[in-house]
């Protein structure tokens, strides 16, 4: 599943390609994704100009004068900008055609992604209860500790909860905990404030490094130009089961937590 760095990489790529572009037509080839694509988009977006594109957690928000197109890549989704004359490919379910003969196309083989509409003055349910952005000032040294009080879940599941902090997906949760030297099995509510301060710094570093390296190539991620991400080349623990720890003489272990694979070093993560 594309995580925050992959979505941010997509946002940055799209920003240069679609901002200030006028839409001449909207095409829905498969309307049923995770939810049905609103039918009014073919009418309401025609002749509208894109003002800007932003991100909230793993959601992309394409802003117009009268509202926002809210897009989620789901498990296998991707967005590309191509010449409009290119034939529609398999799994390309949605297209915005622009006045410069290019098109934004949404590709999603597994159809777990979503394309929604948010009117000005409203907030969609999927955005309503999201926690702070991990690279914002709002996510400070007290955020995780204050949210952890009384929590009995393990710390990896805790930091992956989007109501606590957005965008710390499975890969980056394992990597952040390794950098912080914290066991993923540690109970969230029994972790000290100082350790959360270290973990907060680690999350910010891991996500910043991943964004700077255009995300990860795991799960076939590529950016809007089709280029792969490179962060997987420097992953410390994820997908490295039974390999030597880069920090000590330990061996990387794989366990399952909340139905997700977790990778960690039992010797140097406590």
PDB file of N, CA and C in Angstrom, residues 103-164:
ATOM      1  N   UNK A 103      -3.533  14.445 -19.807  1.00  0.00           N
ATOM      2  CA  UNK A 103      -4.589  13.870 -18.975  1.00  0.00           C
ATOM      3  C   UNK A 103      -4.021  13.333 -17.674  1.00  0.00           C
ATOM      4  N   UNK A 104      -4.767  13.527 -16.601  1.00  0.00           N
ATOM      5  CA  UNK A 104      -4.496  12.831 -15.343  1.00  0.00           C
ATOM      6  C   UNK A 104      -5.304  11.549 -15.370  1.00  0.00           C
ATOM      7  N   UNK A 105      -4.623  10.416 -15.089  1.00  0.00           N
ATOM      8  CA  UNK A 105      -5.316   9.135 -15.091  1.00  0.00           C
ATOM      9  C   UNK A 105      -5.072   8.389 -13.785  1.00  0.00           C
ATOM     10  N   UNK A 106      -6.148   7.810 -13.272  1.00  0.00           N
ATOM     11  CA  UNK A 106      -6.119   7.063 -12.009  1.00  0.00           C
ATOM     12  C   UNK A 106      -6.178   5.575 -12.340  1.00  0.00           C
ATOM     13  N   UNK A 107      -5.113   4.861 -11.970  1.00  0.00           N
ATOM     14  CA  UNK A 107      -4.994   3.430 -12.255  1.00  0.00           C
ATOM     15  C   UNK A 107      -5.077   2.668 -10.935  1.00  0.00           C
ATOM     16  N   UNK A 108      -5.930   1.649 -10.857  1.00  0.00           N
ATOM     17  CA  UNK A 108      -6.097   0.913  -9.604  1.00  0.00           C
ATOM     18  C   UNK A 108      -6.551  -0.518  -9.878  1.00  0.00           C
ATOM     19  N   UNK A 109      -5.603  -1.443 -10.041  1.00  0.00           N
ATOM     20  CA  UNK A 109      -5.959  -2.835 -10.359  1.00  0.00           C
ATOM     21  C   UNK A 109      -6.885  -3.484  -9.336  1.00  0.00           C
ATOM     22  N   UNK A 110      -6.667  -3.218  -8.044  1.00  0.00           N
ATOM     23  CA  UNK A 110      -7.466  -3.893  -7.016  1.00  0.00           C
ATOM     24  C   UNK A 110      -8.711  -3.107  -6.606  1.00  0.00           C
ATOM     25  N   UNK A 111      -8.814  -1.873  -7.067  1.00  0.00           N
ATOM     26  CA  UNK A 111      -9.994  -1.041  -6.883  1.00  0.00           C
ATOM     27  C   UNK A 111     -10.356  -0.815  -5.409  1.00  0.00           C
ATOM     28  N   UNK A 112      -9.314  -0.658  -4.561  1.00  0.00           N
ATOM     29  CA  UNK A 112      -9.528  -0.276  -3.169  1.00  0.00           C
ATOM     30  C   UNK A 112      -9.312   1.226  -2.962  1.00  0.00           C
ATOM     31  N   UNK A 113      -8.922   1.914  -4.009  1.00  0.00           N
ATOM     32  CA  UNK A 113      -8.738   3.353  -3.919  1.00  0.00           C
ATOM     33  C   UNK A 113     -10.081   4.068  -3.932  1.00  0.00           C
ATOM     34  N   UNK A 114     -10.039   5.392  -3.860  1.00  0.00           N
ATOM     35  CA  UNK A 114     -11.288   6.148  -3.855  1.00  0.00           C
ATOM     36  C   UNK A 114     -11.109   7.514  -4.496  1.00  0.00           C
ATOM     37  N   UNK A 115     -12.195   7.987  -5.097  1.00  0.00           N
ATOM     38  CA  UNK A 115     -12.274   9.335  -5.661  1.00  0.00           C
ATOM     39  C   UNK A 115     -13.573   9.938  -5.155  1.00  0.00           C
ATOM     40  N   UNK A 116     -13.455  10.926  -4.271  1.00  0.00           N
ATOM     41  CA  UNK A 116     -14.610  11.525  -3.613  1.00  0.00           C
ATOM     42  C   UNK A 116     -14.633  13.029  -3.872  1.00  0.00           C
ATOM     43  N   UNK A 117     -15.734  13.656  -3.497  1.00  0.00           N
ATOM     44  CA  UNK A 117     -15.869  15.098  -3.678  1.00  0.00           C
ATOM     45  C   UNK A 117     -16.235  15.744  -2.352  1.00  0.00           C
ATOM     46  N   UNK A 118     -15.554  16.854  -2.028  1.00  0.00           N
ATOM     47  CA  UNK A 118     -15.845  17.593  -0.806  1.00  0.00           C
ATOM     48  C   UNK A 118     -16.194  19.031  -1.162  1.00  0.00           C
ATOM     49  N   UNK A 119     -17.425  19.417  -0.873  1.00  0.00           N
ATOM     50  CA  UNK A 119     -17.864  20.786  -1.129  1.00  0.00           C
ATOM     51  C   UNK A 119     -17.157  21.749  -0.180  1.00  0.00           C
ATOM     52  N   UNK A 120     -16.994  22.985  -0.586  1.00  0.00           N
ATOM     53  CA  UNK A 120     -16.487  24.010   0.316  1.00  0.00           C
ATOM     54  C   UNK A 120     -17.391  24.108   1.545  1.00  0.00           C
ATOM     55  N   UNK A 121     -16.799  24.181   2.714  1.00  0.00           N
ATOM     56  CA  UNK A 121     -17.573  24.299   3.934  1.00  0.00           C
ATOM     57  C   UNK A 121     -17.948  22.987   4.585  1.00  0.00           C
ATOM     58  N   UNK A 122     -17.648  21.856   3.939  1.00  0.00           N
ATOM     59  CA  UNK A 122     -17.916  20.551   4.538  1.00  0.00           C
ATOM     60  C   UNK A 122     -16.611  19.793   4.714  1.00  0.00           C
ATOM     61  N   UNK A 123     -16.643  18.744   5.533  1.00  0.00           N
ATOM     62  CA  UNK A 123     -15.486  17.888   5.708  1.00  0.00           C
ATOM     63  C   UNK A 123     -15.944  16.439   5.627  1.00  0.00           C
ATOM     64  N   UNK A 124     -15.352  15.694   4.719  1.00  0.00           N
ATOM     65  CA  UNK A 124     -15.725  14.295   4.553  1.00  0.00           C
ATOM     66  C   UNK A 124     -15.400  13.499   5.815  1.00  0.00           C
ATOM     67  N   UNK A 125     -16.191  12.462   6.058  1.00  0.00           N
ATOM     68  CA  UNK A 125     -15.997  11.610   7.231  1.00  0.00           C
ATOM     69  C   UNK A 125     -14.595  11.012   7.255  1.00  0.00           C
ATOM     70  N   UNK A 126     -14.047  10.665   6.083  1.00  0.00           N
ATOM     71  CA  UNK A 126     -12.727  10.018   6.032  1.00  0.00           C
ATOM     72  C   UNK A 126     -11.603  10.956   6.473  1.00  0.00           C
ATOM     73  N   UNK A 127     -11.860  12.269   6.465  1.00  0.00           N
ATOM     74  CA  UNK A 127     -10.848  13.253   6.863  1.00  0.00           C
ATOM     75  C   UNK A 127     -11.078  13.808   8.266  1.00  0.00           C
ATOM     76  N   UNK A 128     -12.248  13.532   8.819  1.00  0.00           N
ATOM     77  CA  UNK A 128     -12.700  14.231  10.029  1.00  0.00           C
ATOM     78  C   UNK A 128     -11.878  13.909  11.271  1.00  0.00           C
ATOM     79  N   UNK A 129     -11.485  12.650  11.433  1.00  0.00           N
ATOM     80  CA  UNK A 129     -10.851  12.217  12.683  1.00  0.00           C
ATOM     81  C   UNK A 129      -9.362  11.918  12.549  1.00  0.00           C
ATOM     82  N   UNK A 130      -8.726  12.515  11.555  1.00  0.00           N
ATOM     83  CA  UNK A 130      -7.297  12.270  11.354  1.00  0.00           C
ATOM     84  C   UNK A 130      -6.461  13.035  12.373  1.00  0.00           C
ATOM     85  N   UNK A 131      -5.383  12.389  12.830  1.00  0.00           N
ATOM     86  CA  UNK A 131      -4.462  13.011  13.769  1.00  0.00           C
ATOM     87  C   UNK A 131      -3.548  14.007  13.083  1.00  0.00           C
ATOM     88  N   UNK A 132      -2.555  14.521  13.796  1.00  0.00           N
ATOM     89  CA  UNK A 132      -1.651  15.525  13.224  1.00  0.00           C
ATOM     90  C   UNK A 132      -0.752  14.945  12.131  1.00  0.00           C
ATOM     91  N   UNK A 133      -0.316  15.817  11.249  1.00  0.00           N
ATOM     92  CA  UNK A 133       0.670  15.430  10.239  1.00  0.00           C
ATOM     93  C   UNK A 133       2.015  15.209  10.932  1.00  0.00           C
ATOM     94  N   UNK A 134       2.717  14.124  10.644  1.00  0.00           N
ATOM     95  CA  UNK A 134       3.954  13.816  11.373  1.00  0.00           C
ATOM     96  C   UNK A 134       5.098  14.791  11.128  1.00  0.00           C
ATOM     97  N   UNK A 135       5.058  15.540  10.035  1.00  0.00           N
ATOM     98  CA  UNK A 135       6.134  16.489   9.752  1.00  0.00           C
ATOM     99  C   UNK A 135       5.733  17.922  10.087  1.00  0.00           C
ATOM    100  N   UNK A 136       4.633  18.070  10.823  1.00  0.00           N
ATOM    101  CA  UNK A 136       4.163  19.407  11.202  1.00  0.00           C
ATOM    102  C   UNK A 136       4.595  19.756  12.618  1.00  0.00           C
ATOM    103  N   UNK A 137       4.510  21.035  12.959  1.00  0.00           N
ATOM    104  CA  UNK A 137       4.819  21.488  14.311  1.00  0.00           C
ATOM    105  C   UNK A 137       3.812  20.938  15.317  1.00  0.00           C
ATOM    106  N   UNK A 138       2.616  20.628  14.846  1.00  0.00           N
ATOM    107  CA  UNK A 138       1.571  20.093  15.717  1.00  0.00           C
ATOM    108  C   UNK A 138       1.980  18.742  16.315  1.00  0.00           C
ATOM    109  N   UNK A 139       2.764  17.988  15.552  1.00  0.00           N
ATOM    110  CA  UNK A 139       3.264  16.695  16.039  1.00  0.00           C
ATOM    111  C   UNK A 139       4.568  16.965  16.793  1.00  0.00           C
ATOM    112  N   UNK A 140       4.432  17.304  18.063  1.00  0.00           N
ATOM    113  CA  UNK A 140       5.599  17.701  18.841  1.00  0.00           C
ATOM    114  C   UNK A 140       6.017  16.603  19.817  1.00  0.00           C
ATOM    115  N   UNK A 141       6.941  16.919  20.701  1.00  0.00           N
ATOM    116  CA  UNK A 141       7.492  15.921  21.622  1.00  0.00           C
ATOM    117  C   UNK A 141       6.486  15.388  22.639  1.00  0.00           C
ATOM    118  N   UNK A 142       5.356  16.053  22.772  1.00  0.00           N
ATOM    119  CA  UNK A 142       4.349  15.609  23.734  1.00  0.00           C
ATOM    120  C   UNK A 142       3.201  14.827  23.095  1.00  0.00           C
ATOM    121  N   UNK A 143       3.074  14.894  21.778  1.00  0.00           N
ATOM    122  CA  UNK A 143       1.890  14.348  21.103  1.00  0.00           C
ATOM    123  C   UNK A 143       1.678  12.866  21.380  1.00  0.00           C
ATOM    124  N   UNK A 144       2.696  12.052  21.105  1.00  0.00           N
ATOM    125  CA  UNK A 144       2.541  10.613  21.267  1.00  0.00           C
ATOM    126  C   UNK A 144       2.332  10.236  22.730  1.00  0.00           C
ATOM    127  N   UNK A 145       3.128  10.830  23.612  1.00  0.00           N
ATOM    128  CA  UNK A 145       3.000  10.482  25.030  1.00  0.00           C
ATOM    129  C   UNK A 145       1.605  10.816  25.558  1.00  0.00           C
ATOM    130  N   UNK A 146       1.109  11.993  25.240  1.00  0.00           N
ATOM    131  CA  UNK A 146      -0.215  12.391  25.725  1.00  0.00           C
ATOM    132  C   UNK A 146      -1.309  11.469  25.200  1.00  0.00           C
ATOM    133  N   UNK A 147      -1.162  11.020  23.960  1.00  0.00           N
ATOM    134  CA  UNK A 147      -2.167  10.127  23.368  1.00  0.00           C
ATOM    135  C   UNK A 147      -2.056   8.698  23.876  1.00  0.00           C
ATOM    136  N   UNK A 148      -0.891   8.337  24.416  1.00  0.00           N
ATOM    137  CA  UNK A 148      -0.648   6.947  24.822  1.00  0.00           C
ATOM    138  C   UNK A 148      -1.186   6.612  26.200  1.00  0.00           C
ATOM    139  N   UNK A 149      -1.504   7.617  26.991  1.00  0.00           N
ATOM    140  CA  UNK A 149      -1.900   7.379  28.378  1.00  0.00           C
ATOM    141  C   UNK A 149      -3.120   6.459  28.432  1.00  0.00           C
ATOM    142  N   UNK A 150      -2.961   5.336  29.119  1.00  0.00           N
ATOM    143  CA  UNK A 150      -4.047   4.375  29.271  1.00  0.00           C
ATOM    144  C   UNK A 150      -4.205   3.399  28.129  1.00  0.00           C
ATOM    145  N   UNK A 151      -3.359   3.508  27.086  1.00  0.00           N
ATOM    146  CA  UNK A 151      -3.477   2.624  25.934  1.00  0.00           C
ATOM    147  C   UNK A 151      -2.765   1.296  26.200  1.00  0.00           C
ATOM    148  N   UNK A 152      -3.457   0.172  25.938  1.00  0.00           N
ATOM    149  CA  UNK A 152      -2.891  -1.148  26.196  1.00  0.00           C
ATOM    150  C   UNK A 152      -2.383  -1.836  24.938  1.00  0.00           C
ATOM    151  N   UNK A 153      -2.576  -1.227  23.776  1.00  0.00           N
ATOM    152  CA  UNK A 153      -2.122  -1.848  22.520  1.00  0.00           C
ATOM    153  C   UNK A 153      -0.605  -1.731  22.407  1.00  0.00           C
ATOM    154  N   UNK A 154      -0.007  -2.563  21.539  1.00  0.00           N
ATOM    155  CA  UNK A 154       1.442  -2.473  21.335  1.00  0.00           C
ATOM    156  C   UNK A 154       1.782  -1.171  20.618  1.00  0.00           C
ATOM    157  N   UNK A 155       3.010  -0.725  20.787  1.00  0.00           N
ATOM    158  CA  UNK A 155       3.396   0.606  20.325  1.00  0.00           C
ATOM    159  C   UNK A 155       3.411   0.716  18.806  1.00  0.00           C
ATOM    160  N   UNK A 156       3.678  -0.384  18.094  1.00  0.00           N
ATOM    161  CA  UNK A 156       3.665  -0.295  16.632  1.00  0.00           C
ATOM    162  C   UNK A 156       2.243  -0.070  16.123  1.00  0.00           C
ATOM    163  N   UNK A 157       1.297  -0.821  16.635  1.00  0.00           N
ATOM    164  CA  UNK A 157      -0.099  -0.615  16.252  1.00  0.00           C
ATOM    165  C   UNK A 157      -0.557   0.784  16.643  1.00  0.00           C
ATOM    166  N   UNK A 158      -0.092   1.268  17.785  1.00  0.00           N
ATOM    167  CA  UNK A 158      -0.447   2.595  18.280  1.00  0.00           C
ATOM    168  C   UNK A 158      -0.003   3.693  17.314  1.00  0.00           C
ATOM    169  N   UNK A 159       1.240   3.662  16.848  1.00  0.00           N
ATOM    170  CA  UNK A 159       1.712   4.741  15.967  1.00  0.00           C
ATOM    171  C   UNK A 159       1.172   4.617  14.544  1.00  0.00           C
ATOM    172  N   UNK A 160       0.586   3.451  14.221  1.00  0.00           N
ATOM    173  CA  UNK A 160      -0.041   3.285  12.908  1.00  0.00           C
ATOM    174  C   UNK A 160      -1.502   3.730  12.909  1.00  0.00           C
ATOM    175  N   UNK A 161      -2.021   4.118  14.065  1.00  0.00           N
ATOM    176  CA  UNK A 161      -3.404   4.583  14.185  1.00  0.00           C
ATOM    177  C   UNK A 161      -3.499   6.009  13.644  1.00  0.00           C
ATOM    178  N   UNK A 162      -4.258   6.211  12.577  1.00  0.00           N
ATOM    179  CA  UNK A 162      -4.304   7.528  11.925  1.00  0.00           C
ATOM    180  C   UNK A 162      -4.998   8.591  12.762  1.00  0.00           C
ATOM    181  N   UNK A 163      -5.682   8.197  13.831  1.00  0.00           N
ATOM    182  CA  UNK A 163      -6.250   9.207  14.722  1.00  0.00           C
ATOM    183  C   UNK A 163      -5.200   9.719  15.708  1.00  0.00           C
ATOM    184  N   UNK A 164      -4.078   8.999  15.830  1.00  0.00           N
ATOM    185  CA  UNK A 164      -2.966   9.409  16.698  1.00  0.00           C
ATOM    186  C   UNK A 164      -1.982  10.276  15.918  1.00  0.00           C
TER     187      UNK A 164
END
